[in-house]
Short mmCIF file of C-alpha atoms in Angstrom, two decimals:
data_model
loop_
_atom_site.label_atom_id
_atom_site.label_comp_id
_atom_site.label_asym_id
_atom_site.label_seq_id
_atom_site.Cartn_x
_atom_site.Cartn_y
_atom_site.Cartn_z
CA UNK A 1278 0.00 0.00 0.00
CA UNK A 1279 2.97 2.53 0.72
CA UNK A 1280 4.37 1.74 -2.45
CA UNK A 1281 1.04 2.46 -4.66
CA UNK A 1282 0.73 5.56 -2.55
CA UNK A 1283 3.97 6.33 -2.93
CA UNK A 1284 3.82 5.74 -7.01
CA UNK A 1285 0.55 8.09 -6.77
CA UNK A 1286 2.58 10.99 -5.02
CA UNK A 1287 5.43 10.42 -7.43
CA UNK A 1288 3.27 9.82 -10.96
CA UNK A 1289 2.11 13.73 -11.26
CA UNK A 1290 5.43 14.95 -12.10
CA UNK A 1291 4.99 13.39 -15.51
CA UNK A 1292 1.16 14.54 -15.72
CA UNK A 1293 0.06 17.56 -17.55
CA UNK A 1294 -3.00 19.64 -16.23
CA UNK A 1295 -4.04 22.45 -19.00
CA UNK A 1296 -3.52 25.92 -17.29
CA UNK A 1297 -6.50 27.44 -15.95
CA UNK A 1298 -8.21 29.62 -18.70
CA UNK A 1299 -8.29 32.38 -15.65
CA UNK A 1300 -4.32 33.08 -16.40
CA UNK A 1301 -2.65 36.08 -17.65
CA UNK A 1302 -0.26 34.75 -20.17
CA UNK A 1303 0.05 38.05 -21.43
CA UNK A 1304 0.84 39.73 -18.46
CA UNK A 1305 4.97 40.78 -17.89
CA UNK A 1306 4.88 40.02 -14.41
CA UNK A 1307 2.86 37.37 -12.10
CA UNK A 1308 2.75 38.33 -8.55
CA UNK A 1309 3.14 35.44 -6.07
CA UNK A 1310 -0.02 34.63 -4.41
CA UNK A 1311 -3.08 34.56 -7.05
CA UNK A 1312 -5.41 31.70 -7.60
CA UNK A 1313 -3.83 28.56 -8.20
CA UNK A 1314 -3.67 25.43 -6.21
CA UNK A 1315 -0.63 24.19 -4.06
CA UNK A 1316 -1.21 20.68 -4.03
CA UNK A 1317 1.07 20.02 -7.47
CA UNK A 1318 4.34 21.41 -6.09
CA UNK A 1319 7.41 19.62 -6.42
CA UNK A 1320 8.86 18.27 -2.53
CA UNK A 1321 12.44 18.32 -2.11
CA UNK A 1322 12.43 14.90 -1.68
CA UNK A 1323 10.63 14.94 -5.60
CA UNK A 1324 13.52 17.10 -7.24
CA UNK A 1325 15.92 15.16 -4.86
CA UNK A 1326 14.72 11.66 -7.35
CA UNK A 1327 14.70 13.85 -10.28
CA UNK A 1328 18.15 15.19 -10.22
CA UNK A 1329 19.60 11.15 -9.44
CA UNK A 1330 17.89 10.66 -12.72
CA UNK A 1331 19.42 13.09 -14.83
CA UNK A 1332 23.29 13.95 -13.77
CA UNK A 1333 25.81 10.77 -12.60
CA UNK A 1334 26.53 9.88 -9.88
CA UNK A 1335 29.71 11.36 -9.92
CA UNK A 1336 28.07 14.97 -10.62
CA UNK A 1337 25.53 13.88 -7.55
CA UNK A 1338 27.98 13.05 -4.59
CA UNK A 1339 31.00 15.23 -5.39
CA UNK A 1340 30.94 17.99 -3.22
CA UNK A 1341 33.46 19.80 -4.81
CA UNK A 1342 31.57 20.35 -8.03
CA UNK A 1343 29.51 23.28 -8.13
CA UNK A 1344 26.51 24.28 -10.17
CA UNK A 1345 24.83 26.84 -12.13
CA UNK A 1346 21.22 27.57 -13.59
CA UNK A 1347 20.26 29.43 -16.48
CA UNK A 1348 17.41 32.12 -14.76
CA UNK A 1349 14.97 33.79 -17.14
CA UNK A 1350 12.86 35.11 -14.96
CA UNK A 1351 9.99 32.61 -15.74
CA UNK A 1352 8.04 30.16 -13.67
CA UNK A 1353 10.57 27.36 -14.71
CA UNK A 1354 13.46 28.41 -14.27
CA UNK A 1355 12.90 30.32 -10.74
CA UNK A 1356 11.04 26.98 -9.40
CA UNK A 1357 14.37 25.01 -11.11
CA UNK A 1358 16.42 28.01 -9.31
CA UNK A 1359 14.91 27.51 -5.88
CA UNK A 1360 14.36 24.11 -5.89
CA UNK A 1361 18.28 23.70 -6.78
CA UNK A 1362 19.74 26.18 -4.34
CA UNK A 1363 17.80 24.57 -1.40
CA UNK A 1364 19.61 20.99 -2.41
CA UNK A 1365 22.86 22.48 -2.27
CA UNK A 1366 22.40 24.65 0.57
CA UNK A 1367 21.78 21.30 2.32
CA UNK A 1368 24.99 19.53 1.09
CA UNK A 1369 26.85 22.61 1.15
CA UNK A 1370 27.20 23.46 -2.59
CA UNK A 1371 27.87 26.05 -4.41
CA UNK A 1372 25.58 26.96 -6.49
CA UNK A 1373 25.75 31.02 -8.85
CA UNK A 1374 22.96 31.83 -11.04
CA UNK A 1375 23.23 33.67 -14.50
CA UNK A 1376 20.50 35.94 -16.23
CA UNK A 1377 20.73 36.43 -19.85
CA UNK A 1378 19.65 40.22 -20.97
CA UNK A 1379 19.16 39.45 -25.09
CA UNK A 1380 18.65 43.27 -25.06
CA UNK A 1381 15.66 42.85 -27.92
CA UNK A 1382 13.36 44.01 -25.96
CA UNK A 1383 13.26 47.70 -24.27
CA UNK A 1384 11.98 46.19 -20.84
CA UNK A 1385 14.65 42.85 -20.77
CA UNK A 1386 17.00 44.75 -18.64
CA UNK A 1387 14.71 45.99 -16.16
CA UNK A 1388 13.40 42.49 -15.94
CA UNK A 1389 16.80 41.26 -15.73
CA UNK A 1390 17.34 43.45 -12.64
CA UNK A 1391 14.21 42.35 -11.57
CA UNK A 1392 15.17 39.26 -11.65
CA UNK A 1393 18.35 39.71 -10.58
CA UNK A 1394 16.65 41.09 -6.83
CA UNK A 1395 14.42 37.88 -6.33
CA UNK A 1396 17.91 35.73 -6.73
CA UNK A 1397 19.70 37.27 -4.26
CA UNK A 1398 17.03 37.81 -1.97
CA UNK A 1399 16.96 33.90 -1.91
CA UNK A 1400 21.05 33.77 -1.21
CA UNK A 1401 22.36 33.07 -5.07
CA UNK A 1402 25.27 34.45 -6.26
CA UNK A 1403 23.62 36.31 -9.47
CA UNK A 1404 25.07 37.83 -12.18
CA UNK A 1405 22.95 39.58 -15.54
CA UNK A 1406 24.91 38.78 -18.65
CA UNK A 1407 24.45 41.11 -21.57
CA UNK A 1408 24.41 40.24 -25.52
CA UNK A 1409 26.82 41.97 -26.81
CA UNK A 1410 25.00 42.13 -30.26
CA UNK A 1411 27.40 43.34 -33.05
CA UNK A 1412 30.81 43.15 -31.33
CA UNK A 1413 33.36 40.85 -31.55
CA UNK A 1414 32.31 37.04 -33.16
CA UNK A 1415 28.13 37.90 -32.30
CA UNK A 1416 26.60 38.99 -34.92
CA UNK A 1417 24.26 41.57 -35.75
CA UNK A 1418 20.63 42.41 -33.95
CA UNK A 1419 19.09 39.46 -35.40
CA UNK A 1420 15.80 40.14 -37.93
CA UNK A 1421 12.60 38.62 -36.44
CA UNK A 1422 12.88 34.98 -38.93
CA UNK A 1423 16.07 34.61 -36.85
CA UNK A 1424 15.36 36.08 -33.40
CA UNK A 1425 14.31 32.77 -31.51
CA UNK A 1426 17.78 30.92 -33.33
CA UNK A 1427 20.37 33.43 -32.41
CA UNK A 1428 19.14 34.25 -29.35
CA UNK A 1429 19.52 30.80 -28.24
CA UNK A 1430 23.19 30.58 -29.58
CA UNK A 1431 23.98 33.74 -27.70
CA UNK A 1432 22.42 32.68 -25.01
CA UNK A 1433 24.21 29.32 -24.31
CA UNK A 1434 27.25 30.92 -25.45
CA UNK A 1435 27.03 33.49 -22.94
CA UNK A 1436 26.10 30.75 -20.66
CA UNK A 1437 29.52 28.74 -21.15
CA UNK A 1438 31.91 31.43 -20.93
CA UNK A 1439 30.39 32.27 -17.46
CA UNK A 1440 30.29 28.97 -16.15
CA UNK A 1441 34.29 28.45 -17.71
CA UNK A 1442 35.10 31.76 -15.49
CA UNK A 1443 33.43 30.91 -12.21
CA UNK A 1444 35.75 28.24 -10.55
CA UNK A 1445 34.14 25.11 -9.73
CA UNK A 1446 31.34 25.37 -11.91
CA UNK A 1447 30.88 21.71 -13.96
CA UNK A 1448 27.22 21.12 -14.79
CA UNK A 1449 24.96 24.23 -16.18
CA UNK A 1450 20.68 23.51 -15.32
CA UNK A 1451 18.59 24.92 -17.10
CA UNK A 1452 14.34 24.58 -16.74
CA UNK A 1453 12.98 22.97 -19.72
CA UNK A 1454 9.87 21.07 -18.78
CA UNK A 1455 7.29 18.41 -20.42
CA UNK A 1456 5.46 21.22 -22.48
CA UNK A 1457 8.80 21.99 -24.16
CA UNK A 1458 9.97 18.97 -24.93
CA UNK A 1459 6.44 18.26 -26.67
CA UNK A 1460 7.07 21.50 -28.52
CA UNK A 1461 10.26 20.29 -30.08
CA UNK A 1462 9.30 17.10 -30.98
CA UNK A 1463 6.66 18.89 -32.90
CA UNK A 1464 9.14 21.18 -33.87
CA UNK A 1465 11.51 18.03 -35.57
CA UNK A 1466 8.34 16.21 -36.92
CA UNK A 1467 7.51 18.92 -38.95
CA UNK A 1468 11.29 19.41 -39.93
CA UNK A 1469 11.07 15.36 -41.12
CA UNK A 1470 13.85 14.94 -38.20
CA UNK A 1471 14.40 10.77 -38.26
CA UNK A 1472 14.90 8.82 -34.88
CA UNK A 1473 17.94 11.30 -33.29
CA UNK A 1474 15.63 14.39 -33.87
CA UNK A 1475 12.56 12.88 -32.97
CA UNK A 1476 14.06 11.83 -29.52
CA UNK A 1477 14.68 15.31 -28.63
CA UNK A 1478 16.66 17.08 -25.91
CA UNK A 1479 18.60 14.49 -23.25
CA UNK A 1480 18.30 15.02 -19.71
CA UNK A 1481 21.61 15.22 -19.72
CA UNK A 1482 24.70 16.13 -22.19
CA UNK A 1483 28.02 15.62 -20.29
CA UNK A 1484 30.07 16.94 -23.05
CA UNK A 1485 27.97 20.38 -23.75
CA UNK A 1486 31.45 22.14 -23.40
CA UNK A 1487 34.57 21.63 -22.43
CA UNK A 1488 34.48 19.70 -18.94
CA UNK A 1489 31.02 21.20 -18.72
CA UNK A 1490 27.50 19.21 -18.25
CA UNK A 1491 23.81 20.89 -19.62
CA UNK A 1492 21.23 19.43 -17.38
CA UNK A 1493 17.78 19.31 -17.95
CA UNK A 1494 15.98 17.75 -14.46
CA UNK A 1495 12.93 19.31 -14.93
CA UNK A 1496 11.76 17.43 -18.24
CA UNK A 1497 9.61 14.83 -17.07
CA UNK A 1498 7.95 17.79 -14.75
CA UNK A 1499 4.80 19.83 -15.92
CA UNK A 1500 4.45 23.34 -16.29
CA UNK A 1501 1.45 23.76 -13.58
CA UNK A 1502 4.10 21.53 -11.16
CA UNK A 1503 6.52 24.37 -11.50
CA UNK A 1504 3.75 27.28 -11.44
CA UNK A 1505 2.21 25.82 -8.65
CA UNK A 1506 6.27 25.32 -6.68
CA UNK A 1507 6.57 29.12 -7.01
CA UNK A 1508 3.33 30.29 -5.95
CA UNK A 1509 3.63 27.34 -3.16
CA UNK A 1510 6.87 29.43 -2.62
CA UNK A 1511 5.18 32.78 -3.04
CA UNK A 1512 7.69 33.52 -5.33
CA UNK A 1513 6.28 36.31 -8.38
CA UNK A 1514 8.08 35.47 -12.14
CA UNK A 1515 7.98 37.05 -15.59
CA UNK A 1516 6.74 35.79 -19.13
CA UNK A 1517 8.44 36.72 -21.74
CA UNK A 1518 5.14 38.70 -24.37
CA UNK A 1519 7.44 36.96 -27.38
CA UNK A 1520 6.62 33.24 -26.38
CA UNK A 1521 2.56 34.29 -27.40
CA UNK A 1522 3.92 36.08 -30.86
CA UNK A 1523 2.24 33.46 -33.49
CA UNK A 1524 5.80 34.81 -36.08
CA UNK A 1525 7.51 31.66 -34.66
CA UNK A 1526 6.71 27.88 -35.55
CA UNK A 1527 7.18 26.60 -31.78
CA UNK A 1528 4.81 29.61 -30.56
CA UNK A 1529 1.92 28.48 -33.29
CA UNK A 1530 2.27 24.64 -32.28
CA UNK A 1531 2.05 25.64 -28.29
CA UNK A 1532 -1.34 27.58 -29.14
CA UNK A 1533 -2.20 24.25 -31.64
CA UNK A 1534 -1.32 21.94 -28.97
CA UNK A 1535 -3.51 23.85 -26.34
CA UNK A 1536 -6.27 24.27 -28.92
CA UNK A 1537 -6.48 20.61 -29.43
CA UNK A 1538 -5.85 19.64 -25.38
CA UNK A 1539 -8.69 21.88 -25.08
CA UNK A 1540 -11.06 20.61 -27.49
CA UNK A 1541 -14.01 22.40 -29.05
CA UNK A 1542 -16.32 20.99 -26.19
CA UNK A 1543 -15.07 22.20 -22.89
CA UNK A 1544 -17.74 19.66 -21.41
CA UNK A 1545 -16.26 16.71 -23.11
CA UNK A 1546 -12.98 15.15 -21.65
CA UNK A 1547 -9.85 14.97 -24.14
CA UNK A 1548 -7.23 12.57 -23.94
CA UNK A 1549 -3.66 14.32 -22.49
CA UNK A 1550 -1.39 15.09 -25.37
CA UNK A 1551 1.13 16.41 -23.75
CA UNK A 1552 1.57 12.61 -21.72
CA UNK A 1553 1.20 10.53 -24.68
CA UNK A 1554 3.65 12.24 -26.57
CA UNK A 1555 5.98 12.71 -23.93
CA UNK A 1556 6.01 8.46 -23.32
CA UNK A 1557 6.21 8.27 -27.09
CA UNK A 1558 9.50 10.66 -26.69
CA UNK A 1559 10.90 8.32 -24.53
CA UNK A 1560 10.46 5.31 -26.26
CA UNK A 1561 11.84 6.63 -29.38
CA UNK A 1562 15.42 7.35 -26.87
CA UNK A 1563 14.96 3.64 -25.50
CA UNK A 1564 15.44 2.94 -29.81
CA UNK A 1565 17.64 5.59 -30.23
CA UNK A 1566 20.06 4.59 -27.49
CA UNK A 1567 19.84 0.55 -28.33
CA UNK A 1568 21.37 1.72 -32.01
CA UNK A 1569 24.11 3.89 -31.16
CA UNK A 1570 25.21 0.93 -28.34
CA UNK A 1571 25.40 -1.27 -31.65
CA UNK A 1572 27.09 1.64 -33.65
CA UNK A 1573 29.40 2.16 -30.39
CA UNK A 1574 29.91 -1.77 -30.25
CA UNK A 1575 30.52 -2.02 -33.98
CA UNK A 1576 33.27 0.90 -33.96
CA UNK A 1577 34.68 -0.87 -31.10
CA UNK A 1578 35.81 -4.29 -32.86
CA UNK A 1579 35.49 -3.57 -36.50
CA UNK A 1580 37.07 -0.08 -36.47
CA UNK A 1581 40.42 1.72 -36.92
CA UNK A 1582 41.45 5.32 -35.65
CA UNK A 1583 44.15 7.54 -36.25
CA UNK A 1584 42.93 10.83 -34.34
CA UNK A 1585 46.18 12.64 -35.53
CA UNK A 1586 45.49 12.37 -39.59
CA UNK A 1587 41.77 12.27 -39.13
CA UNK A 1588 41.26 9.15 -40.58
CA UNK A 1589 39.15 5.80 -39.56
CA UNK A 1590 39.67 2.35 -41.65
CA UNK A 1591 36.65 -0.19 -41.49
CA UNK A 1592 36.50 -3.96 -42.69
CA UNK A 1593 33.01 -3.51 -45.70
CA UNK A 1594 31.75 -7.14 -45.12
CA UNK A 1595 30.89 -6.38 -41.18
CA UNK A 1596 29.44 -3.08 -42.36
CA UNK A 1597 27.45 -4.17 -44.65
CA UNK A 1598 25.97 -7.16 -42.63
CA UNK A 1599 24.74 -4.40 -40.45
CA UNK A 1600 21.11 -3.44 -40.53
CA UNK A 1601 20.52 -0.71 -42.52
CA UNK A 1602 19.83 2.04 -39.79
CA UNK A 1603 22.67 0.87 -37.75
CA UNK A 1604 25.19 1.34 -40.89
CA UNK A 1605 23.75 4.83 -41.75
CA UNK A 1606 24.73 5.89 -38.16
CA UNK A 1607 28.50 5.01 -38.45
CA UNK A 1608 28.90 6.62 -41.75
CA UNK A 1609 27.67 9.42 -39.96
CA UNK A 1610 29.79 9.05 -36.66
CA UNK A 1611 32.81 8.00 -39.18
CA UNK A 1612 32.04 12.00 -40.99
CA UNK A 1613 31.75 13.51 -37.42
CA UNK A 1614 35.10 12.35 -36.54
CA UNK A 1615 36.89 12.96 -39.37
CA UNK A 1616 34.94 15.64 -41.57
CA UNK A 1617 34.90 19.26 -40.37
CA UNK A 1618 31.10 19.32 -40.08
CA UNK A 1619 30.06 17.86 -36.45
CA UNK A 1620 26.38 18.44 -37.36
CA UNK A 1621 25.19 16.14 -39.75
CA UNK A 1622 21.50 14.35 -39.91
CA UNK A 1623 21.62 11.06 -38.97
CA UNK A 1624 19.11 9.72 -41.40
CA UNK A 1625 19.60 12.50 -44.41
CA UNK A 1626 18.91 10.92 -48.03
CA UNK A 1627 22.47 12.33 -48.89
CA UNK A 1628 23.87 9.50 -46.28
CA UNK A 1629 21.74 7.09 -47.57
CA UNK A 1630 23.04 7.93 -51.06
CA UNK A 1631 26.63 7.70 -49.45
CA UNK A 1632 25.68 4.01 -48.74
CA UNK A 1633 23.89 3.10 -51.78
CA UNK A 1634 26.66 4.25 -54.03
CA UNK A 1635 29.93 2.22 -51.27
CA UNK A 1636 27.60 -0.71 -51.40
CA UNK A 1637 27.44 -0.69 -55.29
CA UNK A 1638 30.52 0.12 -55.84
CA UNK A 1639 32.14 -2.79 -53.55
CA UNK A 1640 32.94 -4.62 -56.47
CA UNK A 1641 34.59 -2.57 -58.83
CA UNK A 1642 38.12 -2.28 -59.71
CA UNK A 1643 40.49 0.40 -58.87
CA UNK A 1644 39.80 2.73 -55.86
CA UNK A 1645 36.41 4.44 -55.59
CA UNK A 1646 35.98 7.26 -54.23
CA UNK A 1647 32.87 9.24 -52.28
CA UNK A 1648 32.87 12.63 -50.64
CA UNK A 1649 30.00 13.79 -48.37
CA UNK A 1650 30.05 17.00 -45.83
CA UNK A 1651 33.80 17.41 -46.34
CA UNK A 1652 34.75 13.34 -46.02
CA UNK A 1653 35.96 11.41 -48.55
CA UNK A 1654 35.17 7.43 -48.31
CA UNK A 1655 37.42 5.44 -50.30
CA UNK A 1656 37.09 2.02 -51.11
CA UNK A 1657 40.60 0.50 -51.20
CA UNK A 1658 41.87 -2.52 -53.18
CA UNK A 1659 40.68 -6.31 -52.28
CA UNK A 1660 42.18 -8.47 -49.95
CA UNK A 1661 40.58 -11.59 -51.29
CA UNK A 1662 41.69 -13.22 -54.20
CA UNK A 1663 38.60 -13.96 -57.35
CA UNK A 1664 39.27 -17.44 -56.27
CA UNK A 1665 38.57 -17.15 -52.89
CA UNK A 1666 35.36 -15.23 -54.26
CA UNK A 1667 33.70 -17.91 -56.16
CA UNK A 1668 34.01 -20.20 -53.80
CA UNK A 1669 32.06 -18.25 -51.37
CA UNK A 1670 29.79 -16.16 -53.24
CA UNK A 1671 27.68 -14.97 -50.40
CA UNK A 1672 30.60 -13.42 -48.68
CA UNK A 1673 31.03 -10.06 -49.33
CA UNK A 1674 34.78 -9.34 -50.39
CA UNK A 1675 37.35 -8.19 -47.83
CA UNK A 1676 37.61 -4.51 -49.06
CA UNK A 1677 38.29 -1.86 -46.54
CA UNK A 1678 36.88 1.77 -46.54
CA UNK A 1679 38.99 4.64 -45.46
CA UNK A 1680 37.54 7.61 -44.79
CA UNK A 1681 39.75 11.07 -44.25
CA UNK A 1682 39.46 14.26 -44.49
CA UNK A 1683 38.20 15.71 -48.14
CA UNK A 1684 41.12 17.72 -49.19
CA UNK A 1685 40.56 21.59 -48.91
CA UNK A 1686 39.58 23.40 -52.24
CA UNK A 1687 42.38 25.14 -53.42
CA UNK A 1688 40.91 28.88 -53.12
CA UNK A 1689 40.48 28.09 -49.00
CA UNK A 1690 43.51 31.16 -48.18
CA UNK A 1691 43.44 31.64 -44.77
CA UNK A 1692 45.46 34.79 -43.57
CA UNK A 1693 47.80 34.04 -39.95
CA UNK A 1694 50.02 36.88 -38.12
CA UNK A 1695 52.39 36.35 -35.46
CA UNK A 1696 50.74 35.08 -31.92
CA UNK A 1697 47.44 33.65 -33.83
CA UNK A 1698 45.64 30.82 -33.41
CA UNK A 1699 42.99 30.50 -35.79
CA UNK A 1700 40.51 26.93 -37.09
CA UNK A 1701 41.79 26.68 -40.47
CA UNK A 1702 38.79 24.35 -43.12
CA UNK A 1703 36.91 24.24 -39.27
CA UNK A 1704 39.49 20.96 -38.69
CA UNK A 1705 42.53 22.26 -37.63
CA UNK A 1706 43.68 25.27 -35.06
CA UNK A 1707 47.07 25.90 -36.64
CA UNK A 1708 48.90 29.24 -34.23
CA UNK A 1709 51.60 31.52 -35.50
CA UNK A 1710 54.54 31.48 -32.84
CA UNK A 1711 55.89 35.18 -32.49
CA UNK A 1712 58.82 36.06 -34.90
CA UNK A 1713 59.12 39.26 -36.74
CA UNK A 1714 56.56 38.40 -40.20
CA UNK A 1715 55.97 42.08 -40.70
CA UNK A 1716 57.30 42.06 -43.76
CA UNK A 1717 55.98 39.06 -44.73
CA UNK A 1718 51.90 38.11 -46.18
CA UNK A 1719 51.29 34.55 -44.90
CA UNK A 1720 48.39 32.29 -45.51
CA UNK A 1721 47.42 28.87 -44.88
CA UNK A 1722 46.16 26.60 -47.61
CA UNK A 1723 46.04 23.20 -48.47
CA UNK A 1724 48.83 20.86 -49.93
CA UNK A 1725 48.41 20.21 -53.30
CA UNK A 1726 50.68 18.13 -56.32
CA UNK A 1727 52.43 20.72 -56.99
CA UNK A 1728 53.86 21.85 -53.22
CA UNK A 1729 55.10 17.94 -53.43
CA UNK A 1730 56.67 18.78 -56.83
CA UNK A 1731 58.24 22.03 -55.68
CA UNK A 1732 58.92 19.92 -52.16
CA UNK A 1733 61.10 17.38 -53.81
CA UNK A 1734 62.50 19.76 -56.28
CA UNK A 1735 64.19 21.70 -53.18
CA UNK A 1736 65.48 18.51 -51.46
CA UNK A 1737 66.97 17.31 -54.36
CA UNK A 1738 68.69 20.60 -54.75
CA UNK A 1739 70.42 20.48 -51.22
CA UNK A 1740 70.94 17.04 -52.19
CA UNK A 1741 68.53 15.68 -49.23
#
């Protein structure tokens, strides 16, 4: 019985409630201490199971790691921001708290500020950061297509650099809850996103940044659980007027989403959308995860690796006795490595061309050659003799495929000065050490036929 009761308690952080029509999503700022119920706010002990779930254990019991949280100002991240800070104030963690002003709207720094009060009031280091728009690497004000994109890029990039500068720091939270991740897999359905997409964010990415975790704990939570923890708290938040503007794709499927959770007969009950997609999300990661162990597993003991030349060797008769979906994914992984494009669809049609055109080309003579997103997959000579082949037809020949680095098109000039580093083809940081070059105009570019011709030409004339 304390088990079911237990399970009951437990099962309504994955349970979605519509908000009550009576809200003012349109307002800028909800004052603590309106209308809604208590009786859905997240316990200590709750965010206590949550947060086992989404970091390791590592993350969990070291008490020398600290944290941070991403603070908008809205209902999720203050209830992630107080919720977190009284877990480490218990274990004696440090925990600092960053605001982001995007400076696109005229009122985001006075909320920022506003925000910025409520923190510290509650003990948390705070700091606002601004968006330098314009200077340096960020680019321009972005146009209103764009705004949602590059705010997030500036965001998280502002994000990183203060969690790199604040000693300690190792995992970044941030408050994404059920309703987004419903949102995005909308978002990557209607984008024809394949199993990776359609999985959507992780609760957890260890490897956001250098020696730096993104943690999402709040994802299985609903956004009346987190409404109802601040008012519980009697703690006022923001909402940002933009989230309501109907200009971006994941603002028109929220209001779609609602419309249809709604129904057009308030009197008749409709099934919970936001639940049944979210278990469908998960399912999709149980398939998602069960094919990158076989890509990882696959890599492992059919797969060679030099990480200095960027290049992987593979055996083709394992790979292509691979199901299908399981072989797309290590051509991809293989162009990840290698290539100088990390972010590549796993199930594009140009991979699947990739593979059509290796696996019908695996028994032609000479040396084949593919290139995809800056790769090059070459199919190298056999192994096996034609006698060994007809006498075992059904085995596939033992041909290997190298993949490397495309080579760089020859009008890639890359200007260097003295005490420069700079990411030269977005594969390789190549730095000037200081000597005087003042007088000199150098570039980097790639080595072609006739820099071996010219190479070998010297040598011979110092008779090396």
């Amino acid at each position: 019985a304390y088990i079911m009761l237990r399970a009951a308690h437990l099962a309504r952080l994955t349970s979605y409630a519509s908000l009550k029509s009576g809200m003012r999503r349109q307002s800028l700022c909800h004052v603590a201490g309106s209308h809604l119920k208590t009786s859905l706010a997240i316990s200590d002990g709750e965010f206590d199971a949550l947060l086992k779930q989404a970091i390791p254990s590592n993350l969990y019991r070291d008490q020398s790691v600290g944290f941070a949280v991403g603070v908008s100002g809205g209902p999720d991240s203050m209830a992630m921001s107080m919720l977190l800070s009284r877990w480490c104030k218990a274990r004696g963690r440090v925990m600092h708290a960053f605001t982001v002003d995007h400076k696109i709207r005229t009122e985001s720094s006075v909320e920022a500020q506003k925000v910025g009060s409520w923190i510290s009031r509650k003990g948390i280091s705070h700091r606002v950061l601004e968006v330098p728009w314009g200077t340096g690497s960020f680019p321009p004000r972005p146009e209103a297509s764009k705004m949602q994109q590059n705010c997030r890029v500036a965001r998280y990039r502002l994000l990183v650099d203060a969690c790199a500068s604040t000693p300690g720091v190792r995992a970044l939270f941030v408050g994404h809850q059920q309703e987004d991740q419903v949102e995005t897999f909308f978002l990557r359905m209607q984008k024809n996103s394949g199993i990776d997409g359609l999985a959507c964010m992780p609760q957890c990415v260890l490897e956001f940044s250098q020696n730096l975790a993104l943690v999402r704990p709040l994802l299985p939570v609903s956004k009346e659980c987190l409404i109802a923890t601040c008012e519980q708290e009697g703690q006022s938040y923001v909402e940002d007027p933009s989230n309501a503007n109907p200009v971006f794709m994941r603002n028109r499927i929220r209001q779609g989403i609602h419309l249809l959770q709604t129904g057009a007969d308030k009197h008749t009950p409709t099934p919970n959308i936001f639940e049944g997609v979210y278990t469908l999300i998960n399912r999709i990661r149980q398939v998602k995860d069960t094919t990158h162990q076989a890509v990882d597993s696959f890599m492992e003991k059919h797969m060679w690796t030099d990480a200095n030349f960027r290049t992987m060797a593979m055996d083709s008769g394992p790979f292509f006795r691979l199901p299908r979906p399981v072989a797309l994914r290590v051509l991809t992984r293989m162009m990840q490595v290698v290539g100088p494009h990390k972010d590549i669809p796993q199930q594009s049609e140009k991979v699947e061309t990739l593979y059509n055109r290796l696996h019908g080309a695996i028994m032609s003579p000479g040396t084949p050659s593919f290139t995809l997103s800056g790769t090059q997959m070459t199919l190298l000579p056999f192994e096996a003799s034609i006698n060994k082949l007809h006498k075992n037809k059904a085995k596939l020949p033992s041909r290997q495929i190298l993949a490397c680095m495309q080579t760089p098109r020859k009008g890639l000039l890359t200007p260097i000065h003295s005490n420069e580093t700079l990411l030269w083809n977005n594969a390789f940081y190549i730095t000037m050490r200081t000597f005087d070059v003042s007088s000199l105009s150098l570039v980097v570019r790639a080595f072609v036929d006739e820099d071996v011709m010219a190479l070998k030409k010297t040598l011979r004339q110092h008779n090396l």
